[in-house]
mmCIF file of C-alpha atoms and ligand atoms in Angstrom:
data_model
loop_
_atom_site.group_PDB
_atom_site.id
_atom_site.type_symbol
_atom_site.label_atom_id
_atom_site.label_comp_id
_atom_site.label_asym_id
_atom_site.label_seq_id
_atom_site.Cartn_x
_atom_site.Cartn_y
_atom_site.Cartn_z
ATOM 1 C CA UNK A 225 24.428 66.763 68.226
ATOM 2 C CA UNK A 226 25.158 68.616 71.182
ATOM 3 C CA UNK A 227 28.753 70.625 70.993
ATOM 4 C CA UNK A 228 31.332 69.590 74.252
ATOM 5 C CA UNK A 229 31.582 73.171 75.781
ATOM 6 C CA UNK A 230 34.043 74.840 78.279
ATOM 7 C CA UNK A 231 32.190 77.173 80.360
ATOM 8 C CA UNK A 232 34.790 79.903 82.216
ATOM 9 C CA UNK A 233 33.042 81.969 84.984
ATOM 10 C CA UNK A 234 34.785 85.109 86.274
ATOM 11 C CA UNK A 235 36.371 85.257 82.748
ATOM 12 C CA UNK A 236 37.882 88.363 83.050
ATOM 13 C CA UNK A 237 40.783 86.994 85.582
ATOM 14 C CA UNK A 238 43.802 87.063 84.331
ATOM 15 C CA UNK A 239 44.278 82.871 84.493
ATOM 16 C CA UNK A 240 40.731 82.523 82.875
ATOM 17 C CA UNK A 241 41.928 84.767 79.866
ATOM 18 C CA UNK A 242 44.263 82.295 79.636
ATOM 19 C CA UNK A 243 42.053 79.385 79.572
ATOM 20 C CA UNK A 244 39.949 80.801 77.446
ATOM 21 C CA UNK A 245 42.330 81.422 74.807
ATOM 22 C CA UNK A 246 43.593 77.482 74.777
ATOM 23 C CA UNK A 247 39.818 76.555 74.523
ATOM 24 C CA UNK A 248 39.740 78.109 71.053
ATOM 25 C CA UNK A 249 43.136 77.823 69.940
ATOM 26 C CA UNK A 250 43.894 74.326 71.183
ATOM 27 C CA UNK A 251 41.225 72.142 72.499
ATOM 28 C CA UNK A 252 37.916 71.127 70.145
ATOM 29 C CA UNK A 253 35.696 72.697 72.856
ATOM 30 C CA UNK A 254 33.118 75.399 72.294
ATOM 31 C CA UNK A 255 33.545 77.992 74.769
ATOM 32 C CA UNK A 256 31.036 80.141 76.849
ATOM 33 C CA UNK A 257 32.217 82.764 79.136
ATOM 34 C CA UNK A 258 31.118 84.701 82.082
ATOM 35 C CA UNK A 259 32.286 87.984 83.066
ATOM 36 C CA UNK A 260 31.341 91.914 84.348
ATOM 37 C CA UNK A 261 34.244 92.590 82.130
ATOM 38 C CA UNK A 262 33.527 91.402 78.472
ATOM 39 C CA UNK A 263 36.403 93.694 76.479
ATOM 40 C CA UNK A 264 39.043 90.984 76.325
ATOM 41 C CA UNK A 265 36.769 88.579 74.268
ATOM 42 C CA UNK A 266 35.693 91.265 71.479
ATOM 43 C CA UNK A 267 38.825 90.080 69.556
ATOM 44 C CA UNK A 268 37.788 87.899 66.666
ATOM 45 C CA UNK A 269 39.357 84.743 67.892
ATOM 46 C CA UNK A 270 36.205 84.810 69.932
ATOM 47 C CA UNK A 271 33.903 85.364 67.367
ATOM 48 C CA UNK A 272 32.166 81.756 68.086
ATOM 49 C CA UNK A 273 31.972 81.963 71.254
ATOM 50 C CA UNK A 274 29.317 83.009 73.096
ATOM 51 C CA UNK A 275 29.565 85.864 76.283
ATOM 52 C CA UNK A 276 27.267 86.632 78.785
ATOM 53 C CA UNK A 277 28.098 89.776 80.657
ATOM 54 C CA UNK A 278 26.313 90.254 83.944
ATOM 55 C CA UNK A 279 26.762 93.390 86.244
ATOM 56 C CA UNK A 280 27.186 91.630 89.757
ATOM 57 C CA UNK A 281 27.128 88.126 91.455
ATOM 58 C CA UNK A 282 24.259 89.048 92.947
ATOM 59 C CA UNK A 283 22.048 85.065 93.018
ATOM 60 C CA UNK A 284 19.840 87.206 90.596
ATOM 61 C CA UNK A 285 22.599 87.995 87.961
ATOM 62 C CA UNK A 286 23.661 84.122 88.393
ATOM 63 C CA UNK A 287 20.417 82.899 87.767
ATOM 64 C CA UNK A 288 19.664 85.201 84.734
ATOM 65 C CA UNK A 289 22.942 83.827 82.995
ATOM 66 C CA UNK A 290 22.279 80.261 83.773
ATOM 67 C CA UNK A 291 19.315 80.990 82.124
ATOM 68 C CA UNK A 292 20.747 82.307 79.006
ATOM 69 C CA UNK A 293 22.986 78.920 78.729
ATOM 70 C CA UNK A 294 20.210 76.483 79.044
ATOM 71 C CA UNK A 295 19.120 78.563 76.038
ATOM 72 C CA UNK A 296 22.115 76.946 74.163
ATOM 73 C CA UNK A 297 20.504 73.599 73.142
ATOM 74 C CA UNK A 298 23.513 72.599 71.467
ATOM 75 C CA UNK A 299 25.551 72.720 74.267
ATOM 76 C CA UNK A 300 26.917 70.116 76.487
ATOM 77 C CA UNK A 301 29.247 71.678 79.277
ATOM 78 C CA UNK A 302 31.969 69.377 80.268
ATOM 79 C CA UNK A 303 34.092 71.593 82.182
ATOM 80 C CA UNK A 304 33.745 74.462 84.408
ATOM 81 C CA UNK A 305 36.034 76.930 85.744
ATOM 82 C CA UNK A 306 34.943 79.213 88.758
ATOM 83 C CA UNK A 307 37.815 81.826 88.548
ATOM 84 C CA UNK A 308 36.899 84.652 90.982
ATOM 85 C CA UNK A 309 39.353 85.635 93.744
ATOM 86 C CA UNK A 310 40.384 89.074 95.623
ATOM 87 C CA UNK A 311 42.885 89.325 97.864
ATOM 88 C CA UNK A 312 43.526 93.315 97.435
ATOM 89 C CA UNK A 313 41.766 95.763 95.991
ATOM 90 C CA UNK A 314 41.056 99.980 97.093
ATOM 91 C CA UNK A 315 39.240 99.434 100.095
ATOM 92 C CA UNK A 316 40.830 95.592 100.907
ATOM 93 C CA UNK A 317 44.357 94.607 102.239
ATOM 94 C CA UNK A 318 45.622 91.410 103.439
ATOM 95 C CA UNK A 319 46.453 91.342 106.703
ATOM 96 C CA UNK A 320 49.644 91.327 108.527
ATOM 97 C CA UNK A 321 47.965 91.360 111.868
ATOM 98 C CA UNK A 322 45.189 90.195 113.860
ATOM 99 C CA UNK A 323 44.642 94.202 114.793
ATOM 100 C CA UNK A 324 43.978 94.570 110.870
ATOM 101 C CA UNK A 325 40.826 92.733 110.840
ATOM 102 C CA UNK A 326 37.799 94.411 109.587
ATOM 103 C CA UNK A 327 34.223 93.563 109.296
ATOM 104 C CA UNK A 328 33.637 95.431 105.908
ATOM 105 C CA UNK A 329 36.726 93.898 104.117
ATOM 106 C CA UNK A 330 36.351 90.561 105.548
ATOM 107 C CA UNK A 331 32.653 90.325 104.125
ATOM 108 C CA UNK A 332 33.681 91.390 100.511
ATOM 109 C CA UNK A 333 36.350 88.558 100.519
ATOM 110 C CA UNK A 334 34.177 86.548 101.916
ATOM 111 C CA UNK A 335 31.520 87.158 99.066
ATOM 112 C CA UNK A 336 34.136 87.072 96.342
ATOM 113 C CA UNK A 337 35.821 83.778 97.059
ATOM 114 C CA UNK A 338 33.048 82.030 98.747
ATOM 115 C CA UNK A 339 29.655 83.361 98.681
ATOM 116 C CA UNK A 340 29.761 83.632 94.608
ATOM 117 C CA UNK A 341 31.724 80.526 93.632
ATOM 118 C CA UNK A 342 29.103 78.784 95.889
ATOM 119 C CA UNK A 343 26.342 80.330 94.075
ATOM 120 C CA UNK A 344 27.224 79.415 91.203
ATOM 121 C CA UNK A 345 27.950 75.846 91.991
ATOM 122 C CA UNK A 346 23.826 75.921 93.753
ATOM 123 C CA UNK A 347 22.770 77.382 90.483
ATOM 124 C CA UNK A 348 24.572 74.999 87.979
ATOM 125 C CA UNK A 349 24.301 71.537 89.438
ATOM 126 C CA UNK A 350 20.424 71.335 88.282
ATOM 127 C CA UNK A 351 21.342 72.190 84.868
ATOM 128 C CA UNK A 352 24.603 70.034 84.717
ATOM 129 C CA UNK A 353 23.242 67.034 86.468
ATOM 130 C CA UNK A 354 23.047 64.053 84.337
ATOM 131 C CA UNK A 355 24.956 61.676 81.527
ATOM 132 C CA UNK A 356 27.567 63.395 80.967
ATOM 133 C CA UNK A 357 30.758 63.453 82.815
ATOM 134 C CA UNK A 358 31.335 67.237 84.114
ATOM 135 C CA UNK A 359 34.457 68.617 86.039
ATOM 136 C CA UNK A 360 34.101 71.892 88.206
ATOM 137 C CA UNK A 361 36.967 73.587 88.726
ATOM 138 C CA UNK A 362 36.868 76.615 91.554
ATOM 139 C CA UNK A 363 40.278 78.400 91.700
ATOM 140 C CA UNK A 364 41.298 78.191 95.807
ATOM 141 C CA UNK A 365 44.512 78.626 96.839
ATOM 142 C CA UNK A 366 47.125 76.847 98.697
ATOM 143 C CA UNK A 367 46.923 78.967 102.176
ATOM 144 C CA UNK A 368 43.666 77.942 102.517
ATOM 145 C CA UNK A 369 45.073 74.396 103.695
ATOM 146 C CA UNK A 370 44.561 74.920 107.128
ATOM 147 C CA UNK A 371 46.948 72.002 107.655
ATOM 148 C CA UNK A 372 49.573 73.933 106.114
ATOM 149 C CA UNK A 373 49.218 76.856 107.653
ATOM 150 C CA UNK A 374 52.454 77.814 108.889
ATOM 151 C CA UNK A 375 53.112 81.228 108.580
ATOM 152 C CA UNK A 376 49.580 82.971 109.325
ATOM 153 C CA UNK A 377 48.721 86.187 108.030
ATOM 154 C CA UNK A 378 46.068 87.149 105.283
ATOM 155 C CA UNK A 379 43.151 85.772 107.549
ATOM 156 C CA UNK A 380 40.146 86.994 105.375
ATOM 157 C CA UNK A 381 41.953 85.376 102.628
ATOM 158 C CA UNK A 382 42.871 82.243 103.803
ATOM 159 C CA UNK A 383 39.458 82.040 105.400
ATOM 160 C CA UNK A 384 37.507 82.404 102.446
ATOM 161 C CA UNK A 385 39.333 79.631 100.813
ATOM 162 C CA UNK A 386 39.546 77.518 103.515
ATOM 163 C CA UNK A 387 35.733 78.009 103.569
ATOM 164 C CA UNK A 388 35.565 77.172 99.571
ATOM 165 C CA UNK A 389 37.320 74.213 100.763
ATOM 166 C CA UNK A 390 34.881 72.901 103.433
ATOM 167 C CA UNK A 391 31.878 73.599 101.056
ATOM 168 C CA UNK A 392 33.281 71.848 98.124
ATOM 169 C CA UNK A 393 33.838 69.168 100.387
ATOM 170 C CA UNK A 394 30.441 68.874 101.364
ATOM 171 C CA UNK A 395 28.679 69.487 97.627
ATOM 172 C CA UNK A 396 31.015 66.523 96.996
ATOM 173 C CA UNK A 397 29.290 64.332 99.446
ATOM 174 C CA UNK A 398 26.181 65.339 98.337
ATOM 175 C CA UNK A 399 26.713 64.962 94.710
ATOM 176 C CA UNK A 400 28.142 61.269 94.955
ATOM 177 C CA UNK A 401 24.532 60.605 95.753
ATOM 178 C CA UNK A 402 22.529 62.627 93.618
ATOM 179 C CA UNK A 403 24.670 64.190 90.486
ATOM 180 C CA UNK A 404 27.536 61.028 90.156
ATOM 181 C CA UNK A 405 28.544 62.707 86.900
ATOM 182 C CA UNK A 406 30.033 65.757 88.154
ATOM 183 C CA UNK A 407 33.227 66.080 89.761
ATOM 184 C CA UNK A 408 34.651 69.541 91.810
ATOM 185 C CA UNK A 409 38.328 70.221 91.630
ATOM 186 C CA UNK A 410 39.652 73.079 94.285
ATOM 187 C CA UNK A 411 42.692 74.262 92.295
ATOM 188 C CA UNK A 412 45.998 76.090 93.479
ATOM 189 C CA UNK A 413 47.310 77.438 90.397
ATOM 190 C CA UNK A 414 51.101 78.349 92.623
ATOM 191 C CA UNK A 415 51.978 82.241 92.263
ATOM 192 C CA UNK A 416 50.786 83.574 89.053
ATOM 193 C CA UNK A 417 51.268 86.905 87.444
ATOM 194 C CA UNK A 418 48.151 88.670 87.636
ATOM 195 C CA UNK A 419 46.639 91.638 89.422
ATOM 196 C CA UNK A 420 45.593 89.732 91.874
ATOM 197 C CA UNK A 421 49.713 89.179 92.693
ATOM 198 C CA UNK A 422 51.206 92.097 91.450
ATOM 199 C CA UNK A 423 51.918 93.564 94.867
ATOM 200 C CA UNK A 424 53.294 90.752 96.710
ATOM 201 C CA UNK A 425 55.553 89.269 93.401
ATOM 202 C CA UNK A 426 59.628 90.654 94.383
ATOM 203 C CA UNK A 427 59.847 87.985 97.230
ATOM 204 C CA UNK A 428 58.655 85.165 94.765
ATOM 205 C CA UNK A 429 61.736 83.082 94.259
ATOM 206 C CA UNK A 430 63.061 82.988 90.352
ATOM 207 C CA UNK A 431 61.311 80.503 88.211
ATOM 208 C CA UNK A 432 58.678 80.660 90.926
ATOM 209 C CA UNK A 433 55.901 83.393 89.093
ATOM 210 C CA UNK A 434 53.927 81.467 86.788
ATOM 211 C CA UNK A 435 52.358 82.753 83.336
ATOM 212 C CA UNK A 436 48.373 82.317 83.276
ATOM 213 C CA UNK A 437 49.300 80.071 80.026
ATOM 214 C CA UNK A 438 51.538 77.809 81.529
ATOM 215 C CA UNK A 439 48.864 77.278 84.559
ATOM 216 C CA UNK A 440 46.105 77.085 81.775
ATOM 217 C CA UNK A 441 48.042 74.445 80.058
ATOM 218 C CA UNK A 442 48.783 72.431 83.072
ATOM 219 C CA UNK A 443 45.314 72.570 84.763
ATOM 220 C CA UNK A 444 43.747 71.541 81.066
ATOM 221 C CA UNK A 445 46.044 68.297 81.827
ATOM 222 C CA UNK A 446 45.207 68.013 85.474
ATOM 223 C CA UNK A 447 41.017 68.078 84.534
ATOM 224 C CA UNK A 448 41.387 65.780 81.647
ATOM 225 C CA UNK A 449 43.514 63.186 84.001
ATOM 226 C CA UNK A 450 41.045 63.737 87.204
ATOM 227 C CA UNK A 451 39.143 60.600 87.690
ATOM 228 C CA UNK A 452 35.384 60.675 88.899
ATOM 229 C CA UNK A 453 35.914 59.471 92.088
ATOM 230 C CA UNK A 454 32.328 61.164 94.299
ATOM 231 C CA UNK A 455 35.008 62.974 95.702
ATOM 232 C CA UNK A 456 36.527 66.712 95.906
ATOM 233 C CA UNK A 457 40.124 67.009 95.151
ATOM 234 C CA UNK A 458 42.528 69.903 96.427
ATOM 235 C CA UNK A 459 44.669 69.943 93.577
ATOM 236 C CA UNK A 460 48.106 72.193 93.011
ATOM 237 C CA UNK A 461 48.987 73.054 89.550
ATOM 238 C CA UNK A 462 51.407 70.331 89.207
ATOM 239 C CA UNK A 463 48.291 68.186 89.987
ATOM 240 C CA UNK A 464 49.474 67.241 93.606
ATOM 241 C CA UNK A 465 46.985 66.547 96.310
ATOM 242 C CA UNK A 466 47.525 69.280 98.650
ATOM 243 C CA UNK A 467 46.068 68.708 102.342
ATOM 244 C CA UNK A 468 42.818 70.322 103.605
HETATM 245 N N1 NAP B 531 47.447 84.839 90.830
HETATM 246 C C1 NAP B 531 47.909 84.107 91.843
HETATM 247 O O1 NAP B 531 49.098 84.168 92.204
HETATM 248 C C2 NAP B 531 47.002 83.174 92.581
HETATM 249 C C3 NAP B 531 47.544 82.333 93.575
HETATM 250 C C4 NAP B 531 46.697 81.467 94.271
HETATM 251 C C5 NAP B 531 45.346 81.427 93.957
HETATM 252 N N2 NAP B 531 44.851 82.265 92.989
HETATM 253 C C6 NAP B 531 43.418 82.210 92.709
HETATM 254 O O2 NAP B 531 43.225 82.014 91.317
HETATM 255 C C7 NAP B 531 42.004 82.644 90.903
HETATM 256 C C8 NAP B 531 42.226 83.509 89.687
HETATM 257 O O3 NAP B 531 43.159 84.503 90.031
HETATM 258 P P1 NAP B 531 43.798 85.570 89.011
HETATM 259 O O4 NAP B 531 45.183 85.747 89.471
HETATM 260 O O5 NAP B 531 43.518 85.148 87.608
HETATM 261 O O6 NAP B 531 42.903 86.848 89.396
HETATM 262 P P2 NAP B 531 42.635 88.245 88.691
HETATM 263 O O7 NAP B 531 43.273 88.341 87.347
HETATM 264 O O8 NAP B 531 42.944 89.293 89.695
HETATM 265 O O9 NAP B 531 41.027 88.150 88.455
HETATM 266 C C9 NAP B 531 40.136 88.324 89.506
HETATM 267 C C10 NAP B 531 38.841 87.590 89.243
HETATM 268 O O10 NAP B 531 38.024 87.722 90.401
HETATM 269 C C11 NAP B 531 36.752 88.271 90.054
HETATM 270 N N3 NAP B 531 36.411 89.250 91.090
HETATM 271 C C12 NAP B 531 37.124 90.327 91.513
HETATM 272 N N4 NAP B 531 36.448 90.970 92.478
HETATM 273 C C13 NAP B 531 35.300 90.269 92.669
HETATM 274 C C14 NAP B 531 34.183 90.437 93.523
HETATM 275 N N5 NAP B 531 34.112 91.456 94.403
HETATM 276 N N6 NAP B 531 33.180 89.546 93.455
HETATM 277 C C15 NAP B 531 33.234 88.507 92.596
HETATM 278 N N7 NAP B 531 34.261 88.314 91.738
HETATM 279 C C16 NAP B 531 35.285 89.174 91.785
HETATM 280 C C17 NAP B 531 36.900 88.911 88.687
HETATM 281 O O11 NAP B 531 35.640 88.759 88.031
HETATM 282 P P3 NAP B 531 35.202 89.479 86.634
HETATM 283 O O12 NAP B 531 35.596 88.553 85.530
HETATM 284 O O13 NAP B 531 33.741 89.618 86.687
HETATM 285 O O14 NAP B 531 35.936 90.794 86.643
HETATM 286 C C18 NAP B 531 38.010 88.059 88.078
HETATM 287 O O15 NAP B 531 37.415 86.904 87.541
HETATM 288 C C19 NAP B 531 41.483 83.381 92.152
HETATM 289 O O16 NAP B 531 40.547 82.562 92.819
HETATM 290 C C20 NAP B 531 42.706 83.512 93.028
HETATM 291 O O17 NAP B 531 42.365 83.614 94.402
HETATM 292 C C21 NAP B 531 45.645 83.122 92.284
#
């Protein structure tokens, strides 16, 4: 009989480390990741598992590795988690000011928090079409509510989500009609120490920087208490509904 499996994309994040690690110690899921970066699962907790290491998110790559899962006969994937997400990196820095704006870094956020979660969600709805119920989670963030936009700032990164929004949106639409069993879940896991935050963490108010295990644990409860409803949900990581 075919094994429930937990499929974590962008695995090498520092949330998704932490997801991965419940999925193994804590839920009865099998778990498959997805990463560049396969050194955190060489431990042995991970020994079961199985990891497919591409080098890019080229479609290519994507397609290769959802090739190497339908492999798995065994395995039924129930959840997904999209993790990718830059908001700094050498060449990339969020902007202050419109006069910041640049072509070259707003295309690589672009293609990190839109271009490749979309790709994979193109790429995986064939193969998890069907019976069972599926949830796909793809990490957004709160400031890409464009209805809560108050403050402004960081436009190539609140674009990109805001455009993860709109397209999850839309696949939502389209899946009520042809894939009812899946259901996408855009998912503001609040401030959480990673790389991803370390610079912009001292004005975080106390109590207010999240561990990726605490925002594991709570998003495992806010997937397994999300109804299939042919609709995408914005969801924050106390499960809220936050506004598009
Ligand atoms: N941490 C926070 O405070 C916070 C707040 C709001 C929203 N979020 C969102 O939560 C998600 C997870 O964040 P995190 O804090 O766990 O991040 P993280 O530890 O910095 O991990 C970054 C992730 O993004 C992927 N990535 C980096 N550059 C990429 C690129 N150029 N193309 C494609 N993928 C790329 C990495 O993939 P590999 O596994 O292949 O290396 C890794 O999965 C992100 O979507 C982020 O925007 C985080």
């Amino acid at each position: 009989m075919a094994t429930p499996t937990t499929l974590i994309i962008g695995a090498n994040s520092e949330i998704a480390k932490a997801l991965a690690l419940q999925t193994v110690q804590e839920n009865n899921n099998a778990l498959i990741v997805i990463t560049r970066d396969a050194s955190f699962y060489h431990q042995p907790l991970f020994h079961n598992s199985k990891v497919i290491t591409l080098a890019d998110y080229q479609e290519q790559s994507i397609v290769e590795a959802i090739e190497l899962l339908k492999a798995s006969t065994e395995t039924l994937v129930t959840n997904v988690f999209i993790c990718h997400g830059l908001l700094h990196n050498k060449h990339v820095t969020p902007e202050k000011r419109l006069q910041a704006f640049d072509v070259d870094s707003f295309t690589e956020v672009i293609n990190a928090n839109t271009v490749t979660p979309m790709l994979w969600l193109k790429n995986l709805v064939p193969y998890l079409s069907g019976k069972q119920v599926c949830k796909i989670v793809t990490f957004s963030a709160r400031v890409g509510s464009i209805s809560d936009n108050k403050i402004g700032g960081w436009y190539s990164y609140r674009a990109s989500k805001a455009a993860t929004n709109m397209l999850l949106k839309s696949a939502a639409i389209e899946l009520s009609r042809t894939a009812k069993n899946i259901k996408l879940i855009s998912f503001h896991p609040g401030t959480t120490d990673s790389p991803l935050s370390k610079p912009f963490q001292k004005n975080v108010p106390e109590g207010k920087l999240f561990t990726s295990e605490f925002v594991a644990s709570q998003l495992f409860n806010i997937v397994a208490n999300t109804d299939l409803d042919g609709e995408a949900s914005f969801l924050d990581w106390k499960g809220e509904s936050i506004p598009w």
